[in-house]
């Protein structure tokens, strides 16, 4: 009887851990969510979008994006770019007219999180002529890096939602996605160290039937 009780308690604990979730909101910018532990064992791709850097060699890995939740165009078969430049914006936060707008036109903008909403950043990137925008954490004091449990930190996501402070007549017509903080930091730092103005990427990469353990993942990030 005692053994059965212990087994039942263990089963309940597993169910709680598998279904645990944390969510909340910060202003009009975004809501915060953790993936459930079920995701650690799920080999499906789900709603995430993947891209790969093909140059420079130091960054040649596959990266995972979380698409914007309720604005922007989708990353799907109608948006398929091979060897397109991923260009860091100037200024990095992308909250004003880009000084390097000419370099962004027809390319993909890499923007730092902060100073304004994701929606506002996406609008500015589109107005600069970018085909898509990728927004990432960069500062070492980011929420992701402040989480003490490193396992949870790698599965920390931000849902990009529309900013209610911007008139409803404003729309975003290009794809937009959020990149895990450590990836954005490493991409920017590596490009700066190599004195490279951009990276070349393929986006999206079709990995529907590829398990996560088969992906060429960045060595600094555990999926």
Short mmCIF file of C-alpha atoms in Angstrom, two decimals:
data_model
loop_
_atom_site.label_atom_id
_atom_site.label_comp_id
_atom_site.label_asym_id
_atom_site.label_seq_id
_atom_site.Cartn_x
_atom_site.Cartn_y
_atom_site.Cartn_z
CA UNK A 1 0.00 0.00 0.00
CA UNK A 2 2.83 2.35 0.89
CA UNK A 3 4.63 1.53 -2.37
CA UNK A 4 1.47 2.24 -4.39
CA UNK A 5 1.11 5.57 -2.61
CA UNK A 6 4.66 6.54 -3.51
CA UNK A 7 4.09 5.57 -7.17
CA UNK A 8 0.89 7.65 -7.28
CA UNK A 9 2.67 10.65 -5.78
CA UNK A 10 5.49 10.28 -8.30
CA UNK A 11 3.03 10.13 -11.21
CA UNK A 12 1.26 13.28 -10.01
CA UNK A 13 4.59 15.09 -9.72
CA UNK A 14 5.53 14.12 -13.28
CA UNK A 15 2.17 15.37 -14.59
CA UNK A 16 2.63 18.68 -12.81
CA UNK A 17 6.14 19.12 -14.22
CA UNK A 18 5.09 18.17 -17.74
CA UNK A 19 2.22 20.63 -17.80
CA UNK A 20 3.80 23.48 -15.88
CA UNK A 21 3.73 26.88 -17.57
CA UNK A 22 4.51 30.43 -16.56
CA UNK A 23 3.01 33.40 -18.36
CA UNK A 24 2.65 37.09 -17.80
CA UNK A 25 2.71 40.43 -19.51
CA UNK A 26 4.93 43.48 -19.42
CA UNK A 27 3.31 46.66 -20.67
CA UNK A 28 2.15 46.52 -24.27
CA UNK A 29 5.35 44.96 -25.50
CA UNK A 30 5.08 41.25 -24.95
CA UNK A 31 4.04 38.35 -22.77
CA UNK A 32 6.46 35.86 -21.28
CA UNK A 33 6.06 32.10 -21.56
CA UNK A 34 8.03 28.97 -20.76
CA UNK A 35 7.66 25.83 -22.84
CA UNK A 36 6.41 22.82 -20.93
CA UNK A 37 8.81 20.01 -20.11
CA UNK A 38 7.00 17.97 -22.75
CA UNK A 39 8.87 20.07 -25.31
CA UNK A 40 12.19 18.62 -24.17
CA UNK A 41 11.13 15.22 -25.48
CA UNK A 42 9.10 16.37 -28.48
CA UNK A 43 10.96 15.96 -31.77
CA UNK A 44 8.38 17.91 -33.77
CA UNK A 45 9.07 21.48 -34.89
CA UNK A 46 5.74 23.01 -33.84
CA UNK A 47 5.16 26.69 -34.62
CA UNK A 48 8.82 27.71 -34.51
CA UNK A 49 10.66 28.83 -37.64
CA UNK A 50 14.25 27.92 -38.41
CA UNK A 51 16.95 29.64 -40.42
CA UNK A 52 20.57 28.81 -41.11
CA UNK A 53 23.59 31.06 -41.43
CA UNK A 54 25.78 30.05 -44.38
CA UNK A 55 28.39 32.81 -43.96
CA UNK A 56 30.61 33.59 -42.09
CA UNK A 57 31.81 30.07 -41.16
CA UNK A 58 32.02 31.00 -37.47
CA UNK A 59 28.22 31.30 -37.38
CA UNK A 60 27.24 28.42 -39.67
CA UNK A 61 24.51 26.87 -37.51
CA UNK A 62 20.75 26.45 -37.50
CA UNK A 63 18.78 28.96 -35.40
CA UNK A 64 15.26 28.95 -34.04
CA UNK A 65 12.77 31.83 -34.21
CA UNK A 66 9.43 32.42 -32.52
CA UNK A 67 7.21 34.26 -35.09
CA UNK A 68 5.22 37.32 -34.01
CA UNK A 69 1.92 36.26 -32.49
CA UNK A 70 -0.60 38.68 -33.98
CA UNK A 71 1.11 40.90 -36.53
CA UNK A 72 3.27 40.62 -39.62
CA UNK A 73 3.32 38.20 -42.54
CA UNK A 74 4.08 34.49 -41.96
CA UNK A 75 7.41 32.78 -42.55
CA UNK A 76 6.09 30.21 -45.03
CA UNK A 77 6.60 28.86 -48.55
CA UNK A 78 5.70 32.25 -50.04
CA UNK A 79 8.61 33.76 -48.11
CA UNK A 80 11.67 31.76 -49.08
CA UNK A 81 15.05 33.47 -49.16
CA UNK A 82 18.41 31.84 -49.87
CA UNK A 83 21.68 33.65 -49.28
CA UNK A 84 19.96 36.84 -48.14
CA UNK A 85 21.96 39.24 -45.93
CA UNK A 86 21.02 39.52 -42.25
CA UNK A 87 21.99 43.10 -41.40
CA UNK A 88 22.31 44.56 -37.87
CA UNK A 89 20.46 47.88 -37.72
CA UNK A 90 22.05 51.20 -36.83
CA UNK A 91 21.01 52.20 -34.22
CA UNK A 92 20.81 48.65 -32.82
CA UNK A 93 17.42 49.09 -31.09
CA UNK A 94 15.75 50.00 -34.39
CA UNK A 95 13.30 52.45 -32.83
CA UNK A 96 14.02 55.29 -35.25
CA UNK A 97 14.88 55.75 -38.91
CA UNK A 98 17.88 53.53 -39.58
CA UNK A 99 21.14 55.22 -40.50
CA UNK A 100 21.95 52.19 -42.64
CA UNK A 101 18.57 52.06 -44.39
CA UNK A 102 20.26 51.53 -47.77
CA UNK A 103 21.92 48.38 -46.46
CA UNK A 104 18.60 47.11 -45.05
CA UNK A 105 16.57 47.49 -48.23
CA UNK A 106 15.64 44.11 -49.66
CA UNK A 107 17.41 42.35 -46.79
CA UNK A 108 16.58 41.10 -43.28
CA UNK A 109 17.01 43.45 -40.33
CA UNK A 110 18.58 42.22 -37.08
CA UNK A 111 17.33 44.43 -34.25
CA UNK A 112 18.09 44.55 -30.53
CA UNK A 113 15.27 44.33 -28.04
CA UNK A 114 14.56 47.42 -25.90
CA UNK A 115 13.62 51.13 -25.99
CA UNK A 116 10.38 50.53 -27.93
CA UNK A 117 7.92 47.73 -28.66
CA UNK A 118 8.48 44.84 -31.04
CA UNK A 119 5.64 46.18 -33.15
CA UNK A 120 7.30 49.59 -33.47
CA UNK A 121 10.63 47.98 -34.41
CA UNK A 122 8.92 45.94 -37.10
CA UNK A 123 7.26 49.05 -38.54
CA UNK A 124 10.61 50.87 -38.70
CA UNK A 125 12.30 47.89 -40.36
CA UNK A 126 9.56 47.68 -42.98
CA UNK A 127 9.74 51.41 -43.66
CA UNK A 128 13.50 51.01 -44.22
CA UNK A 129 12.69 48.45 -46.93
CA UNK A 130 13.62 45.27 -45.04
CA UNK A 131 12.00 42.03 -46.22
CA UNK A 132 11.74 40.70 -42.65
CA UNK A 133 12.87 41.57 -39.14
CA UNK A 134 14.52 39.43 -36.46
CA UNK A 135 14.49 40.87 -32.95
CA UNK A 136 16.85 39.53 -30.29
CA UNK A 137 18.03 40.08 -26.76
CA UNK A 138 21.59 41.29 -26.61
CA UNK A 139 22.47 42.86 -23.27
CA UNK A 140 24.02 40.62 -20.61
CA UNK A 141 21.34 41.78 -18.17
CA UNK A 142 18.54 40.25 -20.25
CA UNK A 143 15.79 38.35 -18.45
CA UNK A 144 16.84 35.11 -20.11
CA UNK A 145 20.37 35.29 -18.72
CA UNK A 146 19.15 36.26 -15.26
CA UNK A 147 17.24 33.00 -14.82
CA UNK A 148 19.32 30.90 -12.48
CA UNK A 149 18.25 27.52 -13.82
CA UNK A 150 20.16 27.15 -17.10
CA UNK A 151 17.85 24.40 -18.36
CA UNK A 152 14.81 26.66 -18.14
CA UNK A 153 16.82 29.57 -19.56
CA UNK A 154 17.38 27.80 -22.87
CA UNK A 155 13.62 27.30 -23.25
CA UNK A 156 12.63 30.84 -22.35
CA UNK A 157 10.58 32.58 -25.01
CA UNK A 158 8.95 35.92 -25.55
CA UNK A 159 5.68 36.17 -27.42
CA UNK A 160 5.73 39.17 -29.77
CA UNK A 161 2.31 40.81 -29.74
CA UNK A 162 0.84 43.98 -31.20
CA UNK A 163 1.48 47.26 -29.36
CA UNK A 164 -1.83 48.87 -28.40
CA UNK A 165 -0.17 52.30 -28.09
CA UNK A 166 0.26 52.43 -31.87
CA UNK A 167 -2.82 53.37 -33.97
CA UNK A 168 -4.77 50.37 -35.24
CA UNK A 169 -4.42 51.73 -38.77
CA UNK A 170 -0.72 50.85 -38.64
CA UNK A 171 0.10 47.37 -39.89
CA UNK A 172 3.22 45.25 -40.36
CA UNK A 173 3.36 43.45 -43.69
CA UNK A 174 6.71 41.69 -43.37
CA UNK A 175 7.55 38.58 -41.31
CA UNK A 176 8.83 39.26 -37.78
CA UNK A 177 10.31 36.88 -35.23
CA UNK A 178 12.09 36.72 -31.87
CA UNK A 179 15.50 35.08 -31.53
CA UNK A 180 16.78 33.64 -28.24
CA UNK A 181 19.03 36.15 -26.52
CA UNK A 182 22.30 34.23 -26.55
CA UNK A 183 22.04 33.68 -30.31
CA UNK A 184 21.48 37.34 -31.07
CA UNK A 185 24.38 38.31 -28.84
CA UNK A 186 26.75 35.84 -30.48
CA UNK A 187 25.75 36.83 -34.02
CA UNK A 188 26.29 40.54 -33.36
CA UNK A 189 29.56 40.06 -31.48
CA UNK A 190 30.98 37.72 -34.13
CA UNK A 191 30.09 40.04 -37.01
CA UNK A 192 31.67 42.95 -35.15
CA UNK A 193 34.83 40.96 -34.40
CA UNK A 194 35.16 39.89 -38.04
CA UNK A 195 34.33 43.39 -39.27
CA UNK A 196 31.51 41.93 -41.36
CA UNK A 197 28.48 44.15 -42.12
CA UNK A 198 26.11 41.18 -42.43
CA UNK A 199 25.68 37.41 -42.35
CA UNK A 200 24.20 35.38 -45.21
CA UNK A 201 21.23 33.20 -44.28
CA UNK A 202 18.66 30.80 -45.71
CA UNK A 203 15.19 31.36 -44.27
CA UNK A 204 12.98 29.53 -43.57
CA UNK A 205 14.59 26.09 -43.46
CA UNK A 206 12.16 23.19 -43.74
CA UNK A 207 12.83 20.92 -40.77
CA UNK A 208 9.34 19.49 -40.36
CA UNK A 209 10.55 15.89 -40.24
CA UNK A 210 13.89 16.54 -38.56
CA UNK A 211 14.35 15.74 -34.87
CA UNK A 212 16.07 18.38 -32.75
CA UNK A 213 19.03 16.11 -32.01
CA UNK A 214 19.83 16.00 -35.75
CA UNK A 215 20.09 19.78 -36.18
CA UNK A 216 23.39 21.63 -36.50
CA UNK A 217 22.85 23.68 -33.35
CA UNK A 218 24.99 26.54 -32.04
CA UNK A 219 27.43 25.16 -29.45
CA UNK A 220 26.51 27.90 -26.97
CA UNK A 221 22.80 27.04 -26.88
CA UNK A 222 21.10 23.85 -25.72
CA UNK A 223 17.73 23.14 -27.34
#
